[in-house]
PDB file of C-alpha atoms in Angstrom:
ATOM      1  CA  UNK A  29     -31.241  40.754  39.632  1.00  0.00           C
ATOM      2  CA  UNK A  30     -31.295  39.823  35.948  1.00  0.00           C
ATOM      3  CA  UNK A  31     -33.548  41.271  33.030  1.00  0.00           C
ATOM      4  CA  UNK A  32     -34.132  38.382  32.634  1.00  0.00           C
ATOM      5  CA  UNK A  33     -35.215  37.277  35.843  1.00  0.00           C
ATOM      6  CA  UNK A  34     -36.499  39.677  37.420  1.00  0.00           C
ATOM      7  CA  UNK A  35     -37.157  39.144  41.053  1.00  0.00           C
ATOM      8  CA  UNK A  36     -34.193  36.073  41.278  1.00  0.00           C
ATOM      9  CA  UNK A  37     -30.378  36.814  41.593  1.00  0.00           C
ATOM     10  CA  UNK A  38     -27.849  35.601  40.060  1.00  0.00           C
ATOM     11  CA  UNK A  39     -25.816  33.533  41.654  1.00  0.00           C
ATOM     12  CA  UNK A  40     -21.989  32.235  40.891  1.00  0.00           C
ATOM     13  CA  UNK A  41     -23.693  28.960  39.278  1.00  0.00           C
ATOM     14  CA  UNK A  42     -25.218  31.024  36.721  1.00  0.00           C
ATOM     15  CA  UNK A  43     -23.692  33.914  36.076  1.00  0.00           C
ATOM     16  CA  UNK A  44     -20.551  31.675  34.693  1.00  0.00           C
ATOM     17  CA  UNK A  45     -23.643  29.559  33.188  1.00  0.00           C
ATOM     18  CA  UNK A  46     -24.935  31.571  30.964  1.00  0.00           C
ATOM     19  CA  UNK A  47     -22.868  32.127  28.891  1.00  0.00           C
ATOM     20  CA  UNK A  48     -22.006  28.550  28.135  1.00  0.00           C
ATOM     21  CA  UNK A  49     -24.129  27.356  24.349  1.00  0.00           C
ATOM     22  CA  UNK A  50     -26.217  25.349  25.381  1.00  0.00           C
ATOM     23  CA  UNK A  51     -26.341  21.689  22.967  1.00  0.00           C
ATOM     24  CA  UNK A  52     -29.288  19.990  21.844  1.00  0.00           C
ATOM     25  CA  UNK A  53     -29.664  16.146  22.620  1.00  0.00           C
ATOM     26  CA  UNK A  54     -29.275  15.777  18.658  1.00  0.00           C
ATOM     27  CA  UNK A  55     -25.782  17.212  18.841  1.00  0.00           C
ATOM     28  CA  UNK A  56     -24.753  16.047  22.027  1.00  0.00           C
ATOM     29  CA  UNK A  57     -26.025  12.355  19.646  1.00  0.00           C
ATOM     30  CA  UNK A  58     -24.576  13.788  16.599  1.00  0.00           C
ATOM     31  CA  UNK A  59     -20.719  14.917  17.736  1.00  0.00           C
ATOM     32  CA  UNK A  60     -21.287  10.786  19.845  1.00  0.00           C
ATOM     33  CA  UNK A  61     -21.808   9.239  17.086  1.00  0.00           C
ATOM     34  CA  UNK A  62     -18.873  11.110  14.916  1.00  0.00           C
ATOM     35  CA  UNK A  63     -16.501   9.817  17.770  1.00  0.00           C
ATOM     36  CA  UNK A  64     -17.608   5.788  17.325  1.00  0.00           C
ATOM     37  CA  UNK A  65     -17.452   5.887  13.695  1.00  0.00           C
ATOM     38  CA  UNK A  66     -13.857   8.172  14.327  1.00  0.00           C
ATOM     39  CA  UNK A  67     -12.694   5.402  16.655  1.00  0.00           C
ATOM     40  CA  UNK A  68     -14.360   1.682  15.030  1.00  0.00           C
ATOM     41  CA  UNK A  69     -14.333   3.142  11.380  1.00  0.00           C
ATOM     42  CA  UNK A  70     -10.609   4.810  10.554  1.00  0.00           C
ATOM     43  CA  UNK A  71     -10.867   3.740   7.232  1.00  0.00           C
ATOM     44  CA  UNK A  72     -13.548   6.359   6.162  1.00  0.00           C
ATOM     45  CA  UNK A  73     -17.442   6.609   6.683  1.00  0.00           C
ATOM     46  CA  UNK A  74     -19.828   9.175   5.092  1.00  0.00           C
ATOM     47  CA  UNK A  75     -21.469  11.826   6.879  1.00  0.00           C
ATOM     48  CA  UNK A  76     -25.284  10.807   6.207  1.00  0.00           C
ATOM     49  CA  UNK A  77     -24.029   7.774   8.796  1.00  0.00           C
ATOM     50  CA  UNK A  78     -23.164  10.072  11.323  1.00  0.00           C
ATOM     51  CA  UNK A  79     -26.630  11.346  11.228  1.00  0.00           C
ATOM     52  CA  UNK A  80     -28.696   8.445  10.874  1.00  0.00           C
ATOM     53  CA  UNK A  81     -26.813   6.276  13.481  1.00  0.00           C
ATOM     54  CA  UNK A  82     -27.119  10.217  16.170  1.00  0.00           C
ATOM     55  CA  UNK A  83     -30.721   9.991  15.406  1.00  0.00           C
ATOM     56  CA  UNK A  84     -30.918   5.916  16.104  1.00  0.00           C
ATOM     57  CA  UNK A  85     -29.599   7.437  19.078  1.00  0.00           C
ATOM     58  CA  UNK A  86     -31.917   9.301  20.664  1.00  0.00           C
ATOM     59  CA  UNK A  87     -34.727   8.998  22.625  1.00  0.00           C
ATOM     60  CA  UNK A  88     -38.344   8.543  20.584  1.00  0.00           C
ATOM     61  CA  UNK A  89     -39.434  11.247  22.427  1.00  0.00           C
ATOM     62  CA  UNK A  90     -36.138  13.559  21.446  1.00  0.00           C
ATOM     63  CA  UNK A  91     -37.321  12.332  17.448  1.00  0.00           C
ATOM     64  CA  UNK A  92     -38.988  14.054  16.328  1.00  0.00           C
ATOM     65  CA  UNK A  93     -37.418  18.075  18.232  1.00  0.00           C
ATOM     66  CA  UNK A  94     -34.694  16.311  15.905  1.00  0.00           C
ATOM     67  CA  UNK A  95     -36.095  16.500  12.778  1.00  0.00           C
ATOM     68  CA  UNK A  96     -37.587  20.290  12.928  1.00  0.00           C
ATOM     69  CA  UNK A  97     -33.788  20.776  14.048  1.00  0.00           C
ATOM     70  CA  UNK A  98     -32.150  19.181  10.712  1.00  0.00           C
ATOM     71  CA  UNK A  99     -34.993  20.722   8.573  1.00  0.00           C
ATOM     72  CA  UNK A 100     -34.191  24.106   9.701  1.00  0.00           C
ATOM     73  CA  UNK A 101     -30.296  23.997   9.990  1.00  0.00           C
ATOM     74  CA  UNK A 102     -31.264  22.730   6.341  1.00  0.00           C
ATOM     75  CA  UNK A 103     -33.027  24.931   5.265  1.00  0.00           C
ATOM     76  CA  UNK A 104     -30.332  28.009   7.353  1.00  0.00           C
ATOM     77  CA  UNK A 105     -27.825  26.609   4.747  1.00  0.00           C
ATOM     78  CA  UNK A 106     -29.800  26.446   1.852  1.00  0.00           C
ATOM     79  CA  UNK A 107     -30.796  30.143   2.133  1.00  0.00           C
ATOM     80  CA  UNK A 108     -26.704  31.175   2.771  1.00  0.00           C
ATOM     81  CA  UNK A 109     -26.662  29.409  -0.253  1.00  0.00           C
ATOM     82  CA  UNK A 110     -29.164  31.592  -2.283  1.00  0.00           C
ATOM     83  CA  UNK A 111     -27.865  34.596  -0.655  1.00  0.00           C
ATOM     84  CA  UNK A 112     -24.393  34.115  -1.564  1.00  0.00           C
ATOM     85  CA  UNK A 113     -24.928  32.877  -4.809  1.00  0.00           C
ATOM     86  CA  UNK A 114     -27.712  36.795  -5.111  1.00  0.00           C
ATOM     87  CA  UNK A 115     -24.341  38.592  -4.399  1.00  0.00           C
ATOM     88  CA  UNK A 116     -22.438  36.866  -7.398  1.00  0.00           C
ATOM     89  CA  UNK A 117     -24.638  37.177  -9.307  1.00  0.00           C
ATOM     90  CA  UNK A 118     -24.761  41.310  -8.824  1.00  0.00           C
ATOM     91  CA  UNK A 119     -21.231  40.887  -9.541  1.00  0.00           C
ATOM     92  CA  UNK A 120     -19.788  41.056  -6.253  1.00  0.00           C
ATOM     93  CA  UNK A 121     -17.332  37.615  -5.096  1.00  0.00           C
ATOM     94  CA  UNK A 122     -17.283  34.303  -3.508  1.00  0.00           C
TER      95      UNK A 122
END
């Protein structure tokens, strides 16, 4: 039995896959878009193009969740940057 699934024993598949990080639809499309652009435009591209292509390829029903994910990810980066600069301003190192 598992603490996460009381009353339901885990089989080998469940035990193995419970350790695998699940990718969101946006992450999956982002990786696919990057691979496409790397293959079709080896001379280079802007990072925004990856995100725009990934969003465009997502089914419409998943686009709102993807936008939420992007906004949350931006906020995490913004907060981490602010914390880093606060440590620096307090005399710490970057």
